[in-house]
Coordinates of C-alpha atoms in Angstrom, one line a residue:
X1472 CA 95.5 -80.0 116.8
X1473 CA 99.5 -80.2 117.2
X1474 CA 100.0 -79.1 120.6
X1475 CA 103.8 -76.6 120.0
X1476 CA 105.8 -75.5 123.3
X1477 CA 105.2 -72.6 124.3
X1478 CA 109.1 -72.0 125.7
X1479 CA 110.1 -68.9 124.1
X1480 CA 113.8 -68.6 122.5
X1481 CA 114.4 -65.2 122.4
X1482 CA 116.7 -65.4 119.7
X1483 CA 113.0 -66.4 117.5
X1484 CA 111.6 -62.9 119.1
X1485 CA 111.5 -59.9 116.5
X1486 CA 112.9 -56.8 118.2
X1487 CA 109.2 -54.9 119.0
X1488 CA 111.2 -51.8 120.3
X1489 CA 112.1 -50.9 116.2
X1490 CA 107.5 -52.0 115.3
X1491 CA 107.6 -48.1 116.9
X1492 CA 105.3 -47.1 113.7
X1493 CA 103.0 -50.4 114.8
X1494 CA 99.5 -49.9 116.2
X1495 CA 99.2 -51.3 120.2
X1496 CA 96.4 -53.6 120.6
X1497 CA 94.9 -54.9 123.9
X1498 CA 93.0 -57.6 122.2
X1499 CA 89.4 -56.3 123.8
X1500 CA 87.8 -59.7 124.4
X1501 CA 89.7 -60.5 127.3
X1502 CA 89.5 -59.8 131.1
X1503 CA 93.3 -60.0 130.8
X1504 CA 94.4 -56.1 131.6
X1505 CA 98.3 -55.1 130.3
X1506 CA 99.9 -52.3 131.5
X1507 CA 98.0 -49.7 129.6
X1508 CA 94.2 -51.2 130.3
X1509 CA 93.5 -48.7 133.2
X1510 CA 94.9 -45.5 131.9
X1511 CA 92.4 -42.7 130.9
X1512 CA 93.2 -40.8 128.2
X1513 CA 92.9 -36.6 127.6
X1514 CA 90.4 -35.4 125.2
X1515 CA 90.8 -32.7 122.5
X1516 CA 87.6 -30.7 121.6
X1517 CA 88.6 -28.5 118.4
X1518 CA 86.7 -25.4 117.7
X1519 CA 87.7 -23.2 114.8
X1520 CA 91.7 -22.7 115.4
X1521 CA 91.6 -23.6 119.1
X1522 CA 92.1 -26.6 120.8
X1523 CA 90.7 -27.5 124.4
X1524 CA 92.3 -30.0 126.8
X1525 CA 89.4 -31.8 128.4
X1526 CA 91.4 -34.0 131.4
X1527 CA 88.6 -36.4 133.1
X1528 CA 86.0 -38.4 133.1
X1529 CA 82.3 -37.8 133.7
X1530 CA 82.6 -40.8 136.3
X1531 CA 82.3 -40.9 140.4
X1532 CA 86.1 -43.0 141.8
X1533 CA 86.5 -44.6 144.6
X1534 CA 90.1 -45.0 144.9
X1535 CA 90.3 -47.7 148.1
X1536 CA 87.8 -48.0 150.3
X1537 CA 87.6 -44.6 152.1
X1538 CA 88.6 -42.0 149.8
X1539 CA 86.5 -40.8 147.3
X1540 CA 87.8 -38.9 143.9
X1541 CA 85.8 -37.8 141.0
X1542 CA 87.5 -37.2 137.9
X1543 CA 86.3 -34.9 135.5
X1544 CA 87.0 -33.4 131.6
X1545 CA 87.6 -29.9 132.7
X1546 CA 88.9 -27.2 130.7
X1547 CA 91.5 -24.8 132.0
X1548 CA 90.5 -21.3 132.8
X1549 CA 92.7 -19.2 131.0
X1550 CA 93.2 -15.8 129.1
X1551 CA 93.5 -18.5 125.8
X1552 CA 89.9 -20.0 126.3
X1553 CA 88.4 -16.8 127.2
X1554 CA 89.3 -15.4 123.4
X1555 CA 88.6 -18.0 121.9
X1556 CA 86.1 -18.4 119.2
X1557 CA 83.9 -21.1 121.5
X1558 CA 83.8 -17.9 124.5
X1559 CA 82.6 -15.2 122.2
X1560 CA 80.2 -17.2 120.9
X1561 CA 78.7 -18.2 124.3
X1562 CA 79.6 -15.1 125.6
X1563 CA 77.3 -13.3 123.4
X1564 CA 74.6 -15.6 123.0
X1565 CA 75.8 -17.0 119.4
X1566 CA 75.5 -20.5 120.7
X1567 CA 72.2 -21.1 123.3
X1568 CA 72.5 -21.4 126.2
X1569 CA 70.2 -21.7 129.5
X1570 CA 69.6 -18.1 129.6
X1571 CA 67.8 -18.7 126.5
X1572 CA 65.5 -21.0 128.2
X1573 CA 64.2 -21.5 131.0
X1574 CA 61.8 -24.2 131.8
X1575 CA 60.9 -27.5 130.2
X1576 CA 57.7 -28.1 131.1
X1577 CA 56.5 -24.4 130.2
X1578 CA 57.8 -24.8 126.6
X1579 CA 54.9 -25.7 124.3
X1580 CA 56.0 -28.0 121.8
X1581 CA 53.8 -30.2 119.7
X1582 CA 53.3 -33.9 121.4
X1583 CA 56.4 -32.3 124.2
X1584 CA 55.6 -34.0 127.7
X1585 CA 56.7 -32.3 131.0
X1586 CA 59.9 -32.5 132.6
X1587 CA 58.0 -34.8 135.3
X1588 CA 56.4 -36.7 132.7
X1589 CA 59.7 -37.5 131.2
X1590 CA 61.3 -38.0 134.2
X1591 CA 58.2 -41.2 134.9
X1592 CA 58.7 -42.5 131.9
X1593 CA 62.7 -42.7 131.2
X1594 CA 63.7 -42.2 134.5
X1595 CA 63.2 -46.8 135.0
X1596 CA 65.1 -47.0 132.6
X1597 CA 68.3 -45.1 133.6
X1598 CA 70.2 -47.0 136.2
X1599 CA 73.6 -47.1 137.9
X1600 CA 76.5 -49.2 137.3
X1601 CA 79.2 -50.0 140.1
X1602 CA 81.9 -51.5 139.3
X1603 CA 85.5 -52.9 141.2
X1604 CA 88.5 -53.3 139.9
X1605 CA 92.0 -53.5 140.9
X1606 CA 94.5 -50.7 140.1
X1607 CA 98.1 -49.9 140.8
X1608 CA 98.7 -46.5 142.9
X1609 CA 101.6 -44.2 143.1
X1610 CA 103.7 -46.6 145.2
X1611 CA 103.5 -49.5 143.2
X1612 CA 101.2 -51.2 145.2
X1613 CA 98.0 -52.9 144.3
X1614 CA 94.7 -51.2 145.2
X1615 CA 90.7 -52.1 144.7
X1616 CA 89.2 -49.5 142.8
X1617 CA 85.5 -48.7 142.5
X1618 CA 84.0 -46.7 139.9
X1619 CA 80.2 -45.4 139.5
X1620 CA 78.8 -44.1 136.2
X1621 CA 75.3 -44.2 134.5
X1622 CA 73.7 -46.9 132.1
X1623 CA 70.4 -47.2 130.1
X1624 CA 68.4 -50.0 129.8
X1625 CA 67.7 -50.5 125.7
X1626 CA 65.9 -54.1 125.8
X1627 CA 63.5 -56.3 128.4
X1628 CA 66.5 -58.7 128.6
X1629 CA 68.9 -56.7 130.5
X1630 CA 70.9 -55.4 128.0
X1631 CA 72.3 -52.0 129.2
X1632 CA 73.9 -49.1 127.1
X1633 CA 76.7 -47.5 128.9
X1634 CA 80.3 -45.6 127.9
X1635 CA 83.6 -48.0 127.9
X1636 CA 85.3 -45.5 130.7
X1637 CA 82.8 -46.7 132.8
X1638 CA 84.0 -50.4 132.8
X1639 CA 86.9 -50.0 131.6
X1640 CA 89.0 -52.1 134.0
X1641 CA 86.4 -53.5 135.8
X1642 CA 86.8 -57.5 137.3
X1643 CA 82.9 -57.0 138.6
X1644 CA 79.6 -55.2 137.6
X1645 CA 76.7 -54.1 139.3
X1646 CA 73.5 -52.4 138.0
X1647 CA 71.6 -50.3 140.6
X1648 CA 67.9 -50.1 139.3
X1649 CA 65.9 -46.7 140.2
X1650 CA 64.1 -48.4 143.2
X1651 CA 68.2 -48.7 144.6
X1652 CA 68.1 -52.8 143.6
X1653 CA 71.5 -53.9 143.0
X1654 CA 71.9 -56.9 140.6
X1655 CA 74.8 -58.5 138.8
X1656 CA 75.7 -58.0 135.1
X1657 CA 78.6 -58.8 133.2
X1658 CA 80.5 -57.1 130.4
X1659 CA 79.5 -57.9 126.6
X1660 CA 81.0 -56.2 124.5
X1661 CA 82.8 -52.3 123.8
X1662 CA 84.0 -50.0 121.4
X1663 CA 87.2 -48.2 123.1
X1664 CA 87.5 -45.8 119.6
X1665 CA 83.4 -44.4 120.5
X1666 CA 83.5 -44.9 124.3
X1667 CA 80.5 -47.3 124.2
X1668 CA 80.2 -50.2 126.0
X1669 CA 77.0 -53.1 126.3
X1670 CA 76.7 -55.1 130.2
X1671 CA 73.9 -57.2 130.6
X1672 CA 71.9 -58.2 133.8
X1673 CA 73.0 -61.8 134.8
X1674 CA 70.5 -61.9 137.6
X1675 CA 66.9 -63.4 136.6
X1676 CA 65.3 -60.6 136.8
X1677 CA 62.6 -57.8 135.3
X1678 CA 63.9 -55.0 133.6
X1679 CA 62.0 -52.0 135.3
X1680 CA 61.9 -50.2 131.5
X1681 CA 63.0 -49.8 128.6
X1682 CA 64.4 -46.8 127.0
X1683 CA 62.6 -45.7 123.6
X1684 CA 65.8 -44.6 121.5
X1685 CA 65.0 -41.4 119.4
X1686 CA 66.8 -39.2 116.7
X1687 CA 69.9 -36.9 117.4
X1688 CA 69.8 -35.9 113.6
X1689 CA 66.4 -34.1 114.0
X1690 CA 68.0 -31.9 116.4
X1691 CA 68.0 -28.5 116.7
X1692 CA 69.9 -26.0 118.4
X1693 CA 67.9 -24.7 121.2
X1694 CA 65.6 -27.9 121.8
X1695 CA 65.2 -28.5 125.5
X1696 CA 66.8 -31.8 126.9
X1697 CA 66.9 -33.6 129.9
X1698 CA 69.7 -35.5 131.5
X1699 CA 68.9 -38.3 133.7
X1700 CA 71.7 -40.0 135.3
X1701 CA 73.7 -40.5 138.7
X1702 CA 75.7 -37.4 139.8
X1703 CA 77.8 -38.2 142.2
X1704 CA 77.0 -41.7 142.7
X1705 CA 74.4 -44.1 144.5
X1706 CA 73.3 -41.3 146.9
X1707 CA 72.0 -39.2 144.0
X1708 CA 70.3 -42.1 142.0
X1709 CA 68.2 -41.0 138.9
X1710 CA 68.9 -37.4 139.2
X1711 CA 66.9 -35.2 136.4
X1712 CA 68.5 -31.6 135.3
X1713 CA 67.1 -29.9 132.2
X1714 CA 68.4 -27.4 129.3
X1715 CA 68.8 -27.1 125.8
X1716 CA 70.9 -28.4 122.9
X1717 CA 73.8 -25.7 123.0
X1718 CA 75.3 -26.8 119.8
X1719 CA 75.5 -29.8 117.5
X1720 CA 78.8 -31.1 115.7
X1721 CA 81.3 -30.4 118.4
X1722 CA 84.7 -32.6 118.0
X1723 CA 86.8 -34.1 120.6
X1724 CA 89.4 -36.0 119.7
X1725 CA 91.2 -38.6 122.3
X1726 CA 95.4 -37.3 122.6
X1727 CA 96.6 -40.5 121.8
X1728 CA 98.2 -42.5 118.4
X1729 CA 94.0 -42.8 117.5
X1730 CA 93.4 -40.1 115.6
X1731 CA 89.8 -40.7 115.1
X1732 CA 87.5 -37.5 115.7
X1733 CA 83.8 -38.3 117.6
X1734 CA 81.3 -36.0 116.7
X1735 CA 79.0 -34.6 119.8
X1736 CA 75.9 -33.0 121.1
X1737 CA 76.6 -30.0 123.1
X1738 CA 74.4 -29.2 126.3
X1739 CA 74.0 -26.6 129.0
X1740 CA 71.8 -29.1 130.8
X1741 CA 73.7 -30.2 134.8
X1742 CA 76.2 -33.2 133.8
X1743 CA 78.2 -34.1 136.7
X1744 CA 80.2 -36.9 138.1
X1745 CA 78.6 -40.5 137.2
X1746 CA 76.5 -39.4 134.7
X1747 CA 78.8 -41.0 132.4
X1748 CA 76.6 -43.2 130.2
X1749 CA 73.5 -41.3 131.5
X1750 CA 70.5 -41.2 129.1
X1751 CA 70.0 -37.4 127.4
X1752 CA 66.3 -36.9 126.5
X1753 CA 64.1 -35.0 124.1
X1754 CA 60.9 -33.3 124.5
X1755 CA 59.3 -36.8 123.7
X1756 CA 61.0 -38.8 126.0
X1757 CA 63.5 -40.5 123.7
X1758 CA 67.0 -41.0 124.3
X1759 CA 68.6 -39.0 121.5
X1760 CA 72.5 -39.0 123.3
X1761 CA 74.7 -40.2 125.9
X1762 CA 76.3 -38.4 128.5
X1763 CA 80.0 -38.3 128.7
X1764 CA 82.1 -35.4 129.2
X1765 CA 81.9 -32.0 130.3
X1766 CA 84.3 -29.1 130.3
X1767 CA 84.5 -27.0 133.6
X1768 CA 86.6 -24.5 135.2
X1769 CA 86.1 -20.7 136.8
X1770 CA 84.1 -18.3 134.6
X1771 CA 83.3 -21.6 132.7
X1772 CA 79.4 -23.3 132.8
X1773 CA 77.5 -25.4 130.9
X1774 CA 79.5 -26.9 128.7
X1775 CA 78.2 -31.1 128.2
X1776 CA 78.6 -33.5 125.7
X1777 CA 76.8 -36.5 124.7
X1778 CA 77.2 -38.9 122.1
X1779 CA 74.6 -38.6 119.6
X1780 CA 72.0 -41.3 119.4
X1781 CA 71.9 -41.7 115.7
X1782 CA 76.0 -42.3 115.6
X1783 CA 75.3 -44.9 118.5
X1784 CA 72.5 -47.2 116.9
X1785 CA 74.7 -48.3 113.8
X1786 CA 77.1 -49.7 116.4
X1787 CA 74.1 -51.2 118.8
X1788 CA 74.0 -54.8 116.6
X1789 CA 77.3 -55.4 116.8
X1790 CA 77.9 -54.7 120.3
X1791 CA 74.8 -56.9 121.6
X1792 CA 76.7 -59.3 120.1
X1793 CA 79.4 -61.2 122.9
X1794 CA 83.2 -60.4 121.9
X1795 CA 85.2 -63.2 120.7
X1796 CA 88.1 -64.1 122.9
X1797 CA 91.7 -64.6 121.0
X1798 CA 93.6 -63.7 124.2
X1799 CA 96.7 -61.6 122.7
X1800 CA 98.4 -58.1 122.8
X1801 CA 99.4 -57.1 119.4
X1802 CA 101.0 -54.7 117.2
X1803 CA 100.8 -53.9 113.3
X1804 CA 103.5 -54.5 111.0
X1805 CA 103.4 -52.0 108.3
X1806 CA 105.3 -52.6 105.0
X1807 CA 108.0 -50.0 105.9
X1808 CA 108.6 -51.8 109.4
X1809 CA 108.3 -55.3 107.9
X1810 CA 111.3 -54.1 105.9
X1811 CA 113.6 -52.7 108.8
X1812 CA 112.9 -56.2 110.5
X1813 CA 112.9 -58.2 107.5
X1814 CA 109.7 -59.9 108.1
X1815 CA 106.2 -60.0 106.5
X1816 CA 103.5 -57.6 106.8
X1817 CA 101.2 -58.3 109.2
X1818 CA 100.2 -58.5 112.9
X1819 CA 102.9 -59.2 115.1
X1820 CA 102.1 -61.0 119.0
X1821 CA 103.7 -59.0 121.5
X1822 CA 102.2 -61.1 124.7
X1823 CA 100.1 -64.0 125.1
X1824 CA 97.3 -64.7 127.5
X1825 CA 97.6 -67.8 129.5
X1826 CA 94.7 -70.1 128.7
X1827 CA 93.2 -68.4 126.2
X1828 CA 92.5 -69.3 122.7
X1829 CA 95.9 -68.0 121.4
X1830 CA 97.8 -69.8 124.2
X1831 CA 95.9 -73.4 123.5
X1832 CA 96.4 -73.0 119.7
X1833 CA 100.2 -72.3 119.7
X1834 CA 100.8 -68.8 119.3
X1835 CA 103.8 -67.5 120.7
X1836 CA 105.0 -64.2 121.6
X1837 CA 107.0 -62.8 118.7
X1838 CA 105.3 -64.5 115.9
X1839 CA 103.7 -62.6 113.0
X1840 CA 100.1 -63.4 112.1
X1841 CA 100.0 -63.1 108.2
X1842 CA 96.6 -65.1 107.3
X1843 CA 93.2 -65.3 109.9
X1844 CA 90.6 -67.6 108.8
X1845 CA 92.7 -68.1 105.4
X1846 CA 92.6 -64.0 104.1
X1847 CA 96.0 -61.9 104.4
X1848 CA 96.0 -59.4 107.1
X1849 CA 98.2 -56.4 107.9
X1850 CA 96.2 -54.9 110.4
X1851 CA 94.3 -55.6 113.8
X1852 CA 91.6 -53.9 112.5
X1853 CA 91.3 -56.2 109.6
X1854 CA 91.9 -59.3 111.9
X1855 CA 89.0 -58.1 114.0
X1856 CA 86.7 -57.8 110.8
X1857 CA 87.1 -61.1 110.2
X1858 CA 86.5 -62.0 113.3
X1859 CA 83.2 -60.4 114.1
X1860 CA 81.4 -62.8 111.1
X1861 CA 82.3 -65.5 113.5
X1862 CA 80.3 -67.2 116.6
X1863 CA 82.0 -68.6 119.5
X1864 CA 83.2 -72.5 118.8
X1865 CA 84.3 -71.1 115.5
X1866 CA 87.6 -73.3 114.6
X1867 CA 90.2 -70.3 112.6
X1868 CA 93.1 -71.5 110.4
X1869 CA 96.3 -68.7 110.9
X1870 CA 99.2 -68.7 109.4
X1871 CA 102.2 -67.0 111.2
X1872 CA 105.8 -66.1 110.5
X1873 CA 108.0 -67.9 113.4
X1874 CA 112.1 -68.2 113.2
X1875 CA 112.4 -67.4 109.6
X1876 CA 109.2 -70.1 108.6
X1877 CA 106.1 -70.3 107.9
X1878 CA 103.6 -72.4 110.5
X1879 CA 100.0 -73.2 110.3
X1880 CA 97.7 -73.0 113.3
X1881 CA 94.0 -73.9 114.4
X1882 CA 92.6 -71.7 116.8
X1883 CA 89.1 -72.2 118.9
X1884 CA 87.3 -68.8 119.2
X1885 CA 85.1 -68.4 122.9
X1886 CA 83.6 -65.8 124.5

């Protein structure tokens, strides 16, 4: 493989301040963080004509090492929420709520177990997950970062199901088992669109459970649930609260250029800081969701959300599987900004890790990606679909646009 110098001319760069109508991509196999990697985006929820700002995280932070910050999804309380269609509807009992219910374990439900029982046998399976990072703060100045959400354990070789805001960032894992072990895990793979993420125990060690994944679909509104999770952080390890399913089909929406809408379980059941990525249970003790927001607020209560379990197994397969590294930030060239630059459609490189795959096969910063593995692509999206068929050691043939000429490249794929 030609080894090309990696000097850049800046006379060779295309202008990426006119690729405005481009699409930003962190490539997401790398531990390499650009500006935007530690930024956590507001959440829409849409309900009839109405739209809710949810502004947090379900996640404990630990900005330095003595200060302690939780940040939350909450919902403003305002004269606009409270006549809104959502308020009416719990106001008056349209959607359940925990008034409607009032005990797991005294609801007789055919093959249900008991709050206690559930709690024994999911409860292993729930643990924490710690992780450190470094971020900047409002002086400019580098800071370590510690962050504490939820996991569940979904195999007897340590593969852990947890949200992407909980590691998002993170330089190290931890996994705090029930029984307050601490072990190290590392991250294998994420969605950023569904806010899932996979870490797997590194350690050589027994998983304490397994979690018995169940069916969100067979859902109904008014089922009880249990959340299981870490509220607060270590202290409050394995924490069990209970309720109902509230409502089904709720929509929240990131506020960012992704426009993609996430469909959610709504509960009244206690979701509080770091039960991000906490397991939400049915009657049978089957994880049927995952916690990950909640909307708060004066005069505003019992409002959770969990991803549903059947839009999360789909995307289980692919996630167990380690990401590919390429080691780029990139950008979409669509046919009307391939024409203002005069350049061909494709996938433009904005920035280039050092040592990764990209940097070792010759990419350069300002080149345009027109053919992965020998197919045209215009998109990241249909770069990474390409990609996922591969394994790591996979040698790729690209073709890129560079100075007005067209250049053929090898690059190695690694995890």
């Amino acid at each position: 493989m030609d080894n090309l110098n990696n000097e850049k001319n800046e006379s060779q760069l295309i202008n990426t301040n006119n690729i405005s109508e481009g699409k930003d991509f962190n490539n997401n196999n790398d531990n390499y963080n650009f500006q935007n990697k530690f930024f956590k985006h507001k959440v829409r929820i849409k309900r009839g004509l109405v739209s809710y700002v949810i502004v947090g995280l379900i996640c404990s932070i630990v900005a330095g090492t003595a200060s302690t910050a939780a940040t939350l999804y909450y919902l403003p309380n305002s004269n606009f929420f409270k006549n809104s269609p959502l308020y009416q509807n719990l106001k008056s009992g349209t959607t359940a709520t925990s008034t409607n219910y009032i005990n797991a374990s005294t609801v007789s439900t055919k093959g249900s177990l008991t709050v206690a029982q559930i709690a024994q046998k999911v409860g292993p399976a729930v643990v924490g997950v710690s992780t450190t990072g470094i971020s900047q703060n409002d002086y400019g100045f580098a800071e370590k970062q510690e962050g504490m959400g939820s996991g569940i354990i979904i195999n007897d070789q340590g593969y852990i199901l947890t949200n992407n805001h909980v590691i998002d960032g993170a330089q190290q894992v931890k996994v705090i088992f029930n029984n307050n072990k601490e072990v190290s895990a590392k991250v294998i793979n994420y969605d950023e669109n569904m806010d899932l993420a996979i870490i797997k125990v590194t350690d050589n060690v027994k998983m304490p459970a397994v979690a018995e994944l169940g069916s969100s679909d067979a859902l109904q509104v008014g089922d009880p649930v249990v959340a299981i999770g870490n509220p607060l952080g270590k202290e409050l390890l394995g924490s069990v609260t209970t309720g109902v399913i509230s409502a089904k089909n709720r929509q929240i929406q990131e506020n960012t250029k992704n426009t993609t809408k996430q469909t959610f379980l709504q509960t009244d059941a206690a979701i509080n800081p770091g039960n991000s990525g906490g397991a939400l249970v049915n009657s049978q003790g089957q994880v049927i969701g995952i916690n990950t927001a909640k909307v708060g607020g004066n005069g505003v209560e019992g409002l959770g959300f969990a991803i549903p379990m059947d839009s999360i197994k789909p995307k289980i397969d692919s996630l167990l599987k380690p990401i590919l590294k390429i080691g780029i930030s990139c950008r979409d060239i669509s046919s009307d900004v391939a024409k203002q630059n005069n350049v061909p459609e494709g996938v433009a490189v904005i920035q280039v890790q050092e040592f990764s795959p990209a940097e070792k096969a010759g990419l350069q910063a300002g080149d345009i990606i027109t053919k992965f593995d020998g197919k045209s692509v215009k998109s990241v999206d249909s770069m990474n679909t390409i990609k996922s068929k591969h394994k790591s050691g996979d040698e790729i043939n690209l073709e890129v646009y560079r100075d007005g000429s067209t250049k053929n490249l090898k690059l190695k794929l690694s995890e």
